[in-house]
mmCIF file of C-alpha atoms and ligand atoms in Angstrom:
data_model
loop_
_atom_site.group_PDB
_atom_site.id
_atom_site.type_symbol
_atom_site.label_atom_id
_atom_site.label_comp_id
_atom_site.label_asym_id
_atom_site.label_seq_id
_atom_site.Cartn_x
_atom_site.Cartn_y
_atom_site.Cartn_z
ATOM 1 C CA UNK F 1 -47.186 -6.142 19.627
ATOM 2 C CA UNK F 2 -47.211 -9.558 17.936
ATOM 3 C CA UNK F 3 -45.232 -11.486 20.531
ATOM 4 C CA UNK F 4 -44.731 -14.457 18.186
ATOM 5 C CA UNK F 5 -43.030 -12.250 15.629
ATOM 6 C CA UNK F 6 -41.037 -10.175 18.083
ATOM 7 C CA UNK F 7 -39.971 -12.203 21.108
ATOM 8 C CA UNK F 8 -36.640 -13.963 21.018
ATOM 9 C CA UNK F 9 -33.749 -14.238 23.414
ATOM 10 C CA UNK F 10 -30.667 -12.371 22.172
ATOM 11 C CA UNK F 11 -28.962 -14.697 19.695
ATOM 12 C CA UNK F 12 -25.292 -15.405 18.959
ATOM 13 C CA UNK F 13 -22.576 -15.559 21.596
ATOM 14 C CA UNK F 14 -21.859 -11.856 22.238
ATOM 15 C CA UNK F 15 -21.793 -10.031 25.553
ATOM 16 C CA UNK F 16 -25.557 -9.482 25.766
ATOM 17 C CA UNK F 17 -26.523 -12.826 24.146
ATOM 18 C CA UNK F 18 -28.699 -15.339 25.955
ATOM 19 C CA UNK F 19 -25.919 -17.887 25.433
ATOM 20 C CA UNK F 20 -23.625 -15.780 27.651
ATOM 21 C CA UNK F 21 -26.300 -14.747 30.164
ATOM 22 C CA UNK F 22 -28.361 -17.826 30.996
ATOM 23 C CA UNK F 23 -26.580 -18.976 34.166
ATOM 24 C CA UNK F 24 -29.600 -18.640 36.451
ATOM 25 C CA UNK F 25 -31.803 -20.628 34.028
ATOM 26 C CA UNK F 26 -29.080 -23.285 33.963
ATOM 27 C CA UNK F 27 -29.247 -23.433 37.788
ATOM 28 C CA UNK F 28 -33.008 -23.926 37.583
ATOM 29 C CA UNK F 29 -32.501 -26.839 35.161
ATOM 30 C CA UNK F 30 -29.986 -28.440 37.570
ATOM 31 C CA UNK F 31 -32.339 -28.034 40.508
ATOM 32 C CA UNK F 32 -35.200 -29.641 38.556
ATOM 33 C CA UNK F 33 -33.033 -32.573 37.431
ATOM 34 C CA UNK F 34 -34.112 -35.094 40.138
ATOM 35 C CA UNK F 35 -37.749 -34.536 39.139
ATOM 36 C CA UNK F 36 -36.940 -34.857 35.432
ATOM 37 C CA UNK F 37 -35.005 -38.059 36.180
ATOM 38 C CA UNK F 38 -37.857 -39.640 38.123
ATOM 39 C CA UNK F 39 -40.415 -38.735 35.451
ATOM 40 C CA UNK F 40 -38.363 -40.044 32.526
ATOM 41 C CA UNK F 41 -37.456 -43.313 34.293
ATOM 42 C CA UNK F 42 -41.089 -43.891 35.349
ATOM 43 C CA UNK F 43 -42.133 -43.323 31.753
ATOM 44 C CA UNK F 44 -39.427 -45.503 30.221
ATOM 45 C CA UNK F 45 -39.861 -48.387 32.651
ATOM 46 C CA UNK F 46 -43.627 -48.541 32.096
ATOM 47 C CA UNK F 47 -43.732 -48.140 28.311
ATOM 48 C CA UNK F 48 -40.333 -49.300 26.867
ATOM 49 C CA UNK F 49 -40.836 -47.499 23.532
ATOM 50 C CA UNK F 50 -38.541 -48.557 20.662
ATOM 51 C CA UNK F 51 -38.364 -44.918 19.607
ATOM 52 C CA UNK F 52 -38.855 -42.340 22.326
ATOM 53 C CA UNK F 53 -40.107 -38.947 21.150
ATOM 54 C CA UNK F 54 -39.117 -36.010 23.337
ATOM 55 C CA UNK F 55 -39.899 -32.309 22.856
ATOM 56 C CA UNK F 56 -38.161 -29.373 24.541
ATOM 57 C CA UNK F 57 -40.477 -26.365 24.305
ATOM 58 C CA UNK F 58 -38.889 -22.906 24.451
ATOM 59 C CA UNK F 59 -35.386 -24.306 23.795
ATOM 60 C CA UNK F 60 -33.792 -20.925 22.942
ATOM 61 C CA UNK F 61 -30.141 -20.971 21.828
ATOM 62 C CA UNK F 62 -27.040 -21.335 23.958
ATOM 63 C CA UNK F 63 -25.570 -23.841 26.389
ATOM 64 C CA UNK F 64 -28.961 -24.686 27.950
ATOM 65 C CA UNK F 65 -30.591 -25.708 24.668
ATOM 66 C CA UNK F 66 -29.163 -29.219 24.538
ATOM 67 C CA UNK F 67 -28.500 -29.555 28.266
ATOM 68 C CA UNK F 68 -31.785 -31.168 29.287
ATOM 69 C CA UNK F 69 -32.052 -33.227 26.140
ATOM 70 C CA UNK F 70 -28.610 -34.756 26.688
ATOM 71 C CA UNK F 71 -29.367 -35.353 30.395
ATOM 72 C CA UNK F 72 -32.570 -37.165 29.429
ATOM 73 C CA UNK F 73 -30.778 -39.351 26.868
ATOM 74 C CA UNK F 74 -28.071 -40.191 29.435
ATOM 75 C CA UNK F 75 -30.701 -41.183 32.003
ATOM 76 C CA UNK F 76 -32.406 -43.514 29.527
ATOM 77 C CA UNK F 77 -29.126 -44.937 28.175
ATOM 78 C CA UNK F 78 -28.083 -45.804 31.742
ATOM 79 C CA UNK F 79 -31.550 -47.062 32.707
ATOM 80 C CA UNK F 80 -31.769 -49.404 29.708
ATOM 81 C CA UNK F 81 -28.215 -50.636 30.353
ATOM 82 C CA UNK F 82 -29.092 -51.465 33.979
ATOM 83 C CA UNK F 83 -32.212 -53.303 32.838
ATOM 84 C CA UNK F 84 -30.223 -55.232 30.224
ATOM 85 C CA UNK F 85 -32.257 -53.822 27.287
ATOM 86 C CA UNK F 86 -30.899 -52.101 24.211
ATOM 87 C CA UNK F 87 -31.411 -48.333 24.403
ATOM 88 C CA UNK F 88 -34.241 -46.855 22.342
ATOM 89 C CA UNK F 89 -33.811 -44.537 19.381
ATOM 90 C CA UNK F 90 -34.303 -40.901 20.334
ATOM 91 C CA UNK F 91 -36.375 -38.519 18.264
ATOM 92 C CA UNK F 92 -35.804 -35.073 19.746
ATOM 93 C CA UNK F 93 -37.757 -31.946 18.835
ATOM 94 C CA UNK F 94 -36.397 -28.521 19.735
ATOM 95 C CA UNK F 95 -39.161 -25.939 19.701
ATOM 96 C CA UNK F 96 -39.151 -22.180 19.998
ATOM 97 C CA UNK F 97 -40.749 -19.170 18.342
ATOM 98 C CA UNK F 98 -39.714 -18.614 14.695
ATOM 99 C CA UNK F 99 -37.421 -15.668 15.530
ATOM 100 C CA UNK F 100 -35.276 -17.874 17.787
ATOM 101 C CA UNK F 101 -31.648 -18.257 16.690
ATOM 102 C CA UNK F 102 -32.104 -21.811 15.363
ATOM 103 C CA UNK F 103 -29.025 -21.324 13.141
ATOM 104 C CA UNK F 104 -26.726 -21.252 16.168
ATOM 105 C CA UNK F 105 -28.513 -24.325 17.553
ATOM 106 C CA UNK F 106 -28.192 -26.273 14.293
ATOM 107 C CA UNK F 107 -24.521 -25.326 13.931
ATOM 108 C CA UNK F 108 -23.833 -26.845 17.350
ATOM 109 C CA UNK F 109 -25.363 -30.230 16.445
ATOM 110 C CA UNK F 110 -22.377 -31.914 14.717
ATOM 111 C CA UNK F 111 -20.197 -31.268 17.810
ATOM 112 C CA UNK F 112 -23.033 -32.512 20.027
ATOM 113 C CA UNK F 113 -23.318 -35.787 18.059
ATOM 114 C CA UNK F 114 -19.501 -36.219 18.037
ATOM 115 C CA UNK F 115 -19.285 -35.758 21.798
ATOM 116 C CA UNK F 116 -22.082 -38.234 22.382
ATOM 117 C CA UNK F 117 -20.306 -40.815 20.198
ATOM 118 C CA UNK F 118 -16.992 -40.208 22.005
ATOM 119 C CA UNK F 119 -18.516 -40.352 25.510
ATOM 120 C CA UNK F 120 -20.701 -43.374 24.889
ATOM 121 C CA UNK F 121 -18.938 -45.492 22.284
ATOM 122 C CA UNK F 122 -21.466 -47.929 20.836
ATOM 123 C CA UNK F 123 -23.479 -48.009 24.022
ATOM 124 C CA UNK F 124 -26.147 -45.458 23.218
ATOM 125 C CA UNK F 125 -29.350 -45.089 21.264
ATOM 126 C CA UNK F 126 -29.157 -43.233 17.943
ATOM 127 C CA UNK F 127 -30.505 -39.729 18.183
ATOM 128 C CA UNK F 128 -32.317 -37.646 15.559
ATOM 129 C CA UNK F 129 -32.808 -33.963 16.311
ATOM 130 C CA UNK F 130 -35.241 -31.614 14.552
ATOM 131 C CA UNK F 131 -36.190 -27.949 15.002
ATOM 132 C CA UNK F 132 -39.882 -27.068 15.360
ATOM 133 C CA UNK F 133 -40.578 -23.333 15.037
ATOM 134 C CA UNK F 134 -43.979 -22.236 16.380
ATOM 135 C CA UNK F 135 -45.871 -21.274 19.498
ATOM 136 C CA UNK F 136 -46.396 -23.825 22.247
ATOM 137 C CA UNK F 137 -49.761 -22.127 22.849
ATOM 138 C CA UNK F 138 -51.178 -24.315 20.100
ATOM 139 C CA UNK F 139 -50.607 -27.695 18.409
ATOM 140 C CA UNK F 140 -47.040 -28.417 17.282
ATOM 141 C CA UNK F 141 -47.067 -32.235 16.910
ATOM 142 C CA UNK F 142 -49.379 -34.994 15.619
ATOM 143 C CA UNK F 143 -51.890 -36.613 17.990
ATOM 144 C CA UNK F 144 -50.473 -39.048 20.511
ATOM 145 C CA UNK F 145 -46.970 -38.814 19.091
ATOM 146 C CA UNK F 146 -44.897 -37.578 22.062
ATOM 147 C CA UNK F 147 -43.688 -39.487 25.107
ATOM 148 C CA UNK F 148 -42.048 -36.698 27.051
ATOM 149 C CA UNK F 149 -42.352 -32.908 27.003
ATOM 150 C CA UNK F 150 -39.936 -30.639 28.798
ATOM 151 C CA UNK F 151 -40.026 -26.858 29.073
ATOM 152 C CA UNK F 152 -37.842 -24.694 31.269
ATOM 153 C CA UNK F 153 -38.154 -21.001 32.136
ATOM 154 C CA UNK F 154 -40.517 -20.315 29.215
ATOM 155 C CA UNK F 155 -44.175 -20.552 30.249
ATOM 156 C CA UNK F 156 -44.145 -17.187 32.018
ATOM 157 C CA UNK F 157 -44.073 -15.574 28.541
ATOM 158 C CA UNK F 158 -47.604 -14.799 27.394
ATOM 159 C CA UNK F 159 -48.721 -15.050 23.777
ATOM 160 C CA UNK F 160 -49.747 -11.398 23.865
ATOM 161 C CA UNK F 161 -49.998 -8.376 26.120
ATOM 162 C CA UNK F 162 -53.334 -8.790 27.940
ATOM 163 C CA UNK F 163 -56.074 -6.897 26.099
ATOM 164 C CA UNK F 164 -57.536 -3.849 27.848
ATOM 165 C CA UNK F 165 -54.293 -2.291 29.087
ATOM 166 C CA UNK F 166 -54.316 0.555 26.576
ATOM 167 C CA UNK F 167 -53.829 4.220 27.360
ATOM 168 C CA UNK F 168 -53.064 5.222 30.908
ATOM 169 C CA UNK F 169 -54.527 2.153 32.662
ATOM 170 C CA UNK F 170 -51.085 1.132 33.959
ATOM 171 C CA UNK F 171 -49.471 4.571 33.813
ATOM 172 C CA UNK F 172 -45.703 4.633 34.289
ATOM 173 C CA UNK F 173 -45.519 0.858 34.836
ATOM 174 C CA UNK F 174 -44.753 -2.018 32.490
ATOM 175 C CA UNK F 175 -46.046 -4.983 34.545
ATOM 176 C CA UNK F 176 -48.235 -5.469 37.611
ATOM 177 C CA UNK F 177 -47.043 -3.108 40.305
ATOM 178 C CA UNK F 178 -48.239 -2.010 43.739
ATOM 179 C CA UNK F 179 -49.814 1.102 42.183
ATOM 180 C CA UNK F 180 -51.534 -0.788 39.338
ATOM 181 C CA UNK F 181 -55.343 -0.848 39.505
ATOM 182 C CA UNK F 182 -57.117 -4.188 40.090
ATOM 183 C CA UNK F 183 -58.100 -4.282 36.395
ATOM 184 C CA UNK F 184 -54.417 -4.751 35.484
ATOM 185 C CA UNK F 185 -54.030 -7.793 37.743
ATOM 186 C CA UNK F 186 -57.281 -9.238 36.420
ATOM 187 C CA UNK F 187 -56.240 -8.750 32.788
ATOM 188 C CA UNK F 188 -52.881 -10.455 33.383
ATOM 189 C CA UNK F 189 -54.417 -13.412 35.225
ATOM 190 C CA UNK F 190 -57.052 -13.894 32.511
ATOM 191 C CA UNK F 191 -54.351 -13.908 29.793
ATOM 192 C CA UNK F 192 -52.277 -16.445 31.754
ATOM 193 C CA UNK F 193 -55.351 -18.667 32.144
ATOM 194 C CA UNK F 194 -56.137 -18.507 28.410
ATOM 195 C CA UNK F 195 -52.530 -19.305 27.500
ATOM 196 C CA UNK F 196 -51.823 -22.018 30.027
ATOM 197 C CA UNK F 197 -55.108 -23.826 29.334
ATOM 198 C CA UNK F 198 -54.238 -23.834 25.618
ATOM 199 C CA UNK F 199 -50.781 -25.203 26.415
ATOM 200 C CA UNK F 200 -52.307 -28.048 28.446
ATOM 201 C CA UNK F 201 -54.987 -28.824 25.869
ATOM 202 C CA UNK F 202 -52.432 -28.970 23.022
ATOM 203 C CA UNK F 203 -50.069 -31.216 24.980
ATOM 204 C CA UNK F 204 -52.902 -33.498 26.124
ATOM 205 C CA UNK F 205 -53.635 -34.190 22.436
ATOM 206 C CA UNK F 206 -49.989 -34.701 21.493
ATOM 207 C CA UNK F 207 -48.886 -36.974 24.338
ATOM 208 C CA UNK F 208 -49.382 -40.740 24.433
ATOM 209 C CA UNK F 209 -51.361 -42.050 27.454
ATOM 210 C CA UNK F 210 -49.042 -42.005 30.512
ATOM 211 C CA UNK F 211 -46.820 -39.554 28.628
ATOM 212 C CA UNK F 212 -45.145 -36.969 30.833
ATOM 213 C CA UNK F 213 -44.574 -33.233 31.048
ATOM 214 C CA UNK F 214 -42.004 -31.598 33.310
ATOM 215 C CA UNK F 215 -41.816 -27.821 33.218
ATOM 216 C CA UNK F 216 -40.323 -25.002 35.234
ATOM 217 C CA UNK F 217 -41.867 -21.544 35.242
ATOM 218 C CA UNK F 218 -41.082 -18.325 37.064
ATOM 219 C CA UNK F 219 -43.754 -17.695 39.683
ATOM 220 C CA UNK F 220 -44.551 -16.247 43.063
ATOM 221 C CA UNK F 221 -45.308 -17.584 46.525
ATOM 222 C CA UNK F 222 -47.639 -14.702 47.433
ATOM 223 C CA UNK F 223 -51.365 -14.700 46.664
ATOM 224 C CA UNK F 224 -51.222 -11.035 45.644
ATOM 225 C CA UNK F 225 -49.429 -10.698 42.265
ATOM 226 C CA UNK F 226 -48.255 -7.170 43.067
ATOM 227 C CA UNK F 227 -46.297 -8.235 46.137
ATOM 228 C CA UNK F 228 -44.266 -11.014 44.528
ATOM 229 C CA UNK F 229 -40.528 -10.678 44.081
ATOM 230 C CA UNK F 230 -41.168 -11.043 40.343
ATOM 231 C CA UNK F 231 -42.519 -7.463 40.245
ATOM 232 C CA UNK F 232 -39.349 -5.873 41.558
ATOM 233 C CA UNK F 233 -37.299 -6.245 38.384
ATOM 234 C CA UNK F 234 -40.134 -4.884 36.216
ATOM 235 C CA UNK F 235 -40.575 -1.971 38.655
ATOM 236 C CA UNK F 236 -36.867 -1.144 38.382
ATOM 237 C CA UNK F 237 -37.034 -1.380 34.607
ATOM 238 C CA UNK F 238 -40.078 0.956 34.624
ATOM 239 C CA UNK F 239 -38.130 3.342 36.869
ATOM 240 C CA UNK F 240 -35.255 3.291 34.360
ATOM 241 C CA UNK F 241 -37.720 4.221 31.595
ATOM 242 C CA UNK F 242 -39.216 6.989 33.745
ATOM 243 C CA UNK F 243 -35.727 8.454 34.166
ATOM 244 C CA UNK F 244 -35.274 8.402 30.380
ATOM 245 C CA UNK F 245 -38.663 10.146 29.970
ATOM 246 C CA UNK F 246 -37.612 12.939 32.338
ATOM 247 C CA UNK F 247 -34.360 13.338 30.404
ATOM 248 C CA UNK F 248 -36.312 13.618 27.139
ATOM 249 C CA UNK F 249 -34.922 10.384 25.649
ATOM 250 C CA UNK F 250 -38.414 8.923 25.144
ATOM 251 C CA UNK F 251 -41.966 10.249 25.221
ATOM 252 C CA UNK F 252 -44.159 9.512 28.214
ATOM 253 C CA UNK F 253 -46.853 8.132 25.915
ATOM 254 C CA UNK F 254 -44.399 5.477 24.680
ATOM 255 C CA UNK F 255 -43.852 4.299 28.236
ATOM 256 C CA UNK F 256 -47.543 4.315 29.124
ATOM 257 C CA UNK F 257 -48.423 2.235 26.071
ATOM 258 C CA UNK F 258 -46.010 -0.600 26.867
ATOM 259 C CA UNK F 259 -46.808 -3.605 29.055
ATOM 260 C CA UNK F 260 -44.755 -6.806 29.227
ATOM 261 C CA UNK F 261 -46.209 -10.077 27.859
ATOM 262 C CA UNK F 262 -45.165 -11.873 31.041
ATOM 263 C CA UNK F 263 -46.925 -13.371 34.058
ATOM 264 C CA UNK F 264 -45.506 -15.018 37.176
ATOM 265 C CA UNK F 265 -48.305 -17.301 38.418
ATOM 266 C CA UNK F 266 -48.827 -18.659 41.933
ATOM 267 C CA UNK F 267 -48.901 -22.435 42.458
ATOM 268 C CA UNK F 268 -52.676 -22.200 43.091
ATOM 269 C CA UNK F 269 -53.183 -20.531 39.712
ATOM 270 C CA UNK F 270 -51.160 -23.269 37.994
ATOM 271 C CA UNK F 271 -52.974 -26.098 39.789
ATOM 272 C CA UNK F 272 -56.377 -24.566 39.136
ATOM 273 C CA UNK F 273 -55.810 -24.656 35.332
ATOM 274 C CA UNK F 274 -54.480 -28.242 35.473
ATOM 275 C CA UNK F 275 -57.592 -29.350 37.380
ATOM 276 C CA UNK F 276 -59.907 -27.460 35.001
ATOM 277 C CA UNK F 277 -58.227 -29.152 32.019
ATOM 278 C CA UNK F 278 -58.661 -32.562 33.649
ATOM 279 C CA UNK F 279 -56.322 -34.545 31.356
ATOM 280 C CA UNK F 280 -53.303 -34.655 33.673
ATOM 281 C CA UNK F 281 -52.576 -35.893 37.160
ATOM 282 C CA UNK F 282 -49.991 -33.947 39.131
ATOM 283 C CA UNK F 283 -47.013 -36.091 40.090
ATOM 284 C CA UNK F 284 -45.296 -33.245 41.924
ATOM 285 C CA UNK F 285 -45.040 -29.483 42.203
ATOM 286 C CA UNK F 286 -42.080 -27.974 44.034
ATOM 287 C CA UNK F 287 -40.713 -24.489 44.626
ATOM 288 C CA UNK F 288 -37.236 -23.540 43.423
ATOM 289 C CA UNK F 289 -35.964 -20.394 45.152
ATOM 290 C CA UNK F 290 -32.816 -18.729 43.844
ATOM 291 C CA UNK F 291 -31.256 -15.775 45.603
ATOM 292 C CA UNK F 292 -31.253 -12.577 43.649
ATOM 293 C CA UNK F 293 -27.707 -13.291 42.570
ATOM 294 C CA UNK F 294 -29.107 -16.112 40.447
ATOM 295 C CA UNK F 295 -27.344 -18.747 42.527
ATOM 296 C CA UNK F 296 -23.869 -17.440 41.730
ATOM 297 C CA UNK F 297 -21.488 -18.092 44.584
ATOM 298 C CA UNK F 298 -19.927 -14.649 44.418
ATOM 299 C CA UNK F 299 -22.681 -12.038 44.616
ATOM 300 C CA UNK F 300 -20.256 -9.293 43.662
ATOM 301 C CA UNK F 301 -19.418 -11.082 40.414
ATOM 302 C CA UNK F 302 -23.053 -10.818 39.481
ATOM 303 C CA UNK F 303 -23.663 -7.206 40.354
ATOM 304 C CA UNK F 304 -20.378 -5.452 39.735
ATOM 305 C CA UNK F 305 -19.164 -4.252 36.398
ATOM 306 C CA UNK F 306 -17.536 -7.030 34.398
ATOM 307 C CA UNK F 307 -13.774 -6.707 34.173
ATOM 308 C CA UNK F 308 -13.915 -5.868 30.446
ATOM 309 C CA UNK F 309 -14.365 -2.251 29.422
ATOM 310 C CA UNK F 310 -18.134 -2.424 28.834
ATOM 311 C CA UNK F 311 -20.344 -0.527 31.232
ATOM 312 C CA UNK F 312 -23.195 -2.965 31.791
ATOM 313 C CA UNK F 313 -23.609 -5.056 34.859
ATOM 314 C CA UNK F 314 -24.065 -8.803 34.717
ATOM 315 C CA UNK F 315 -27.602 -8.796 35.987
ATOM 316 C CA UNK F 316 -28.656 -6.002 33.673
ATOM 317 C CA UNK F 317 -27.198 -8.106 30.839
ATOM 318 C CA UNK F 318 -29.137 -11.161 32.010
ATOM 319 C CA UNK F 319 -32.394 -9.199 31.786
ATOM 320 C CA UNK F 320 -31.301 -7.537 28.544
ATOM 321 C CA UNK F 321 -30.638 -10.950 26.960
ATOM 322 C CA UNK F 322 -34.268 -11.989 27.493
ATOM 323 C CA UNK F 323 -36.210 -8.715 27.203
ATOM 324 C CA UNK F 324 -34.337 -6.659 24.610
ATOM 325 C CA UNK F 325 -36.211 -7.924 21.524
ATOM 326 C CA UNK F 326 -39.580 -6.760 22.919
ATOM 327 C CA UNK F 327 -38.283 -3.486 24.347
ATOM 328 C CA UNK F 328 -36.375 -2.603 21.187
ATOM 329 C CA UNK F 329 -39.448 -3.285 19.064
ATOM 330 C CA UNK F 330 -41.465 -0.734 21.039
ATOM 331 C CA UNK F 331 -38.922 1.871 22.158
ATOM 332 C CA UNK F 332 -36.285 1.695 19.415
ATOM 333 C CA UNK F 333 -32.695 0.449 19.304
ATOM 334 C CA UNK F 334 -31.121 3.764 20.321
ATOM 335 C CA UNK F 335 -32.766 3.573 23.774
ATOM 336 C CA UNK F 336 -31.298 0.185 24.722
ATOM 337 C CA UNK F 337 -27.777 1.209 25.842
ATOM 338 C CA UNK F 338 -28.879 4.130 28.072
ATOM 339 C CA UNK F 339 -31.780 2.055 29.410
ATOM 340 C CA UNK F 340 -29.661 -0.877 30.546
ATOM 341 C CA UNK F 341 -26.930 1.424 31.834
ATOM 342 C CA UNK F 342 -29.567 3.074 34.066
ATOM 343 C CA UNK F 343 -31.079 -0.275 34.990
ATOM 344 C CA UNK F 344 -27.680 -1.647 36.034
ATOM 345 C CA UNK F 345 -27.098 1.388 38.265
ATOM 346 C CA UNK F 346 -30.533 1.009 39.866
ATOM 347 C CA UNK F 347 -29.949 -2.700 40.495
ATOM 348 C CA UNK F 348 -26.689 -1.888 42.168
ATOM 349 C CA UNK F 349 -28.174 0.708 44.512
ATOM 350 C CA UNK F 350 -31.288 -1.327 45.412
ATOM 351 C CA UNK F 351 -31.483 -3.146 48.706
ATOM 352 C CA UNK F 352 -31.702 -6.771 47.640
ATOM 353 C CA UNK F 353 -31.910 -8.299 51.111
ATOM 354 C CA UNK F 354 -34.130 -11.394 51.122
ATOM 355 C CA UNK F 355 -35.321 -11.003 47.530
ATOM 356 C CA UNK F 356 -35.552 -14.299 45.664
ATOM 357 C CA UNK F 357 -36.411 -15.504 42.188
ATOM 358 C CA UNK F 358 -39.168 -18.074 42.600
ATOM 359 C CA UNK F 359 -39.773 -20.827 40.063
ATOM 360 C CA UNK F 360 -42.007 -23.877 40.192
ATOM 361 C CA UNK F 361 -41.092 -27.267 38.847
ATOM 362 C CA UNK F 362 -44.172 -29.252 37.892
ATOM 363 C CA UNK F 363 -44.362 -32.884 36.787
ATOM 364 C CA UNK F 364 -47.561 -34.073 35.083
ATOM 365 C CA UNK F 365 -48.801 -37.463 33.840
ATOM 366 C CA UNK F 366 -51.160 -37.715 30.872
ATOM 367 C CA UNK F 367 -54.189 -39.673 32.137
ATOM 368 C CA UNK F 368 -55.621 -42.528 30.069
ATOM 369 C CA UNK F 369 -58.287 -40.917 27.857
HETATM 370 C C1 SAM X 1 -35.696 -17.741 29.062
HETATM 371 S S1 SAM X 1 -35.743 -18.679 27.598
HETATM 372 C C2 SAM X 1 -35.513 -20.308 28.251
HETATM 373 C C3 SAM X 1 -34.608 -21.116 27.369
HETATM 374 C C4 SAM X 1 -34.202 -22.483 27.913
HETATM 375 N N1 SAM X 1 -35.333 -23.371 27.990
HETATM 376 C C5 SAM X 1 -33.526 -22.351 29.256
HETATM 377 O O1 SAM X 1 -34.046 -22.876 30.241
HETATM 378 O O2 SAM X 1 -32.474 -21.725 29.316
HETATM 379 C C6 SAM X 1 -37.480 -18.708 27.167
HETATM 380 C C7 SAM X 1 -37.715 -19.211 25.756
HETATM 381 O O3 SAM X 1 -39.120 -19.435 25.556
HETATM 382 C C8 SAM X 1 -39.425 -19.049 24.236
HETATM 383 N N2 SAM X 1 -40.867 -18.832 24.111
HETATM 384 C C9 SAM X 1 -41.616 -17.858 24.689
HETATM 385 N N3 SAM X 1 -42.899 -17.973 24.318
HETATM 386 C C10 SAM X 1 -42.964 -19.054 23.489
HETATM 387 C C11 SAM X 1 -44.023 -19.680 22.781
HETATM 388 N N4 SAM X 1 -45.274 -19.219 22.849
HETATM 389 N N5 SAM X 1 -43.751 -20.768 22.035
HETATM 390 C C12 SAM X 1 -42.477 -21.256 21.949
HETATM 391 N N6 SAM X 1 -41.427 -20.693 22.610
HETATM 392 C C13 SAM X 1 -41.665 -19.606 23.364
HETATM 393 C C14 SAM X 1 -38.596 -17.790 24.045
HETATM 394 O O4 SAM X 1 -38.464 -17.448 22.680
HETATM 395 C C15 SAM X 1 -37.298 -18.198 24.716
HETATM 396 O O5 SAM X 1 -36.388 -18.748 23.813
#
């Protein structure tokens, strides 16, 4: 599978779109906000650029796409006002893979600019927004052109399924699982290391000295990748596929030849790559733990059937919104409804006590070369 050509969050604003199912990612952004605020103010107050260039990597489409960008501009507008300086011009780059629904993003820009003008009057820096399609596991911007890079809930997607997982190596599973052989864990870790080191190297070339990166990534607090909470959802999805195999919906070989291009790293694995790269100092690394209900106040709202007539559960829709493009590419469109119906039922009957979604928020400073 060519992840670059296949992976995209579900576009538009329908029931299974990312726009309608990105509440838990929005919570992660809110929880990371104090760290984003500190990083952007530190940067602004030490460099005072006339034009500040900011990239959001893995922006997707939906309400989260412009959330961080507008927060960052507000922080700088207020900061410059307090310091008695005129606010800088903002040059904002929204990046994602080419299959992302950039059309929906671009259509939302006039309303975004109008709102900013209404909220701020004349007291804000002009803002120029551009889309940048391409993989963040490679260069996207000219050397030393960016001041601030943000990325939320994106770096757990790998550029490819780790090589060497063909055939029956990970039989009946689609990610690392308790029954997976050690070779599966090793292949996933090696792919994460290749990808994350490329991400760091590319950004180290694109950022100005003292430039900043803040990113959040799904992860795990256990050393053993097969015991992390991150495996549970993939195990339940694999179980849903196994049920469809036994009912003759799909062939067993199809299931055995699929593995997800995803990895939930530990903090040690993240830090180890940052130290190996050597171009960044770590300002902070914190854990964000969300309950399995994604931080929604009413757990039942998240797990029960929505009040409309459709038969999918909210959480199944949240996973469908992010994973459907890859699954559909391999298994076919006709499998998606029965799969997520089954998945929703399994989620509902699973004991969720104590299970959490773990993310890390990491703030990095580009060292002076
Ligand atoms: C779960 S969404 C997160 C969207 C948004 N940042 C948020 O927090 O809601 C992950 C996004 O990362 C994008 N993505 C995954 N791999 C990527 C890559 N190599 N380069 C650029 N974007 C990538 C996906 O297409 C997807 O839109």
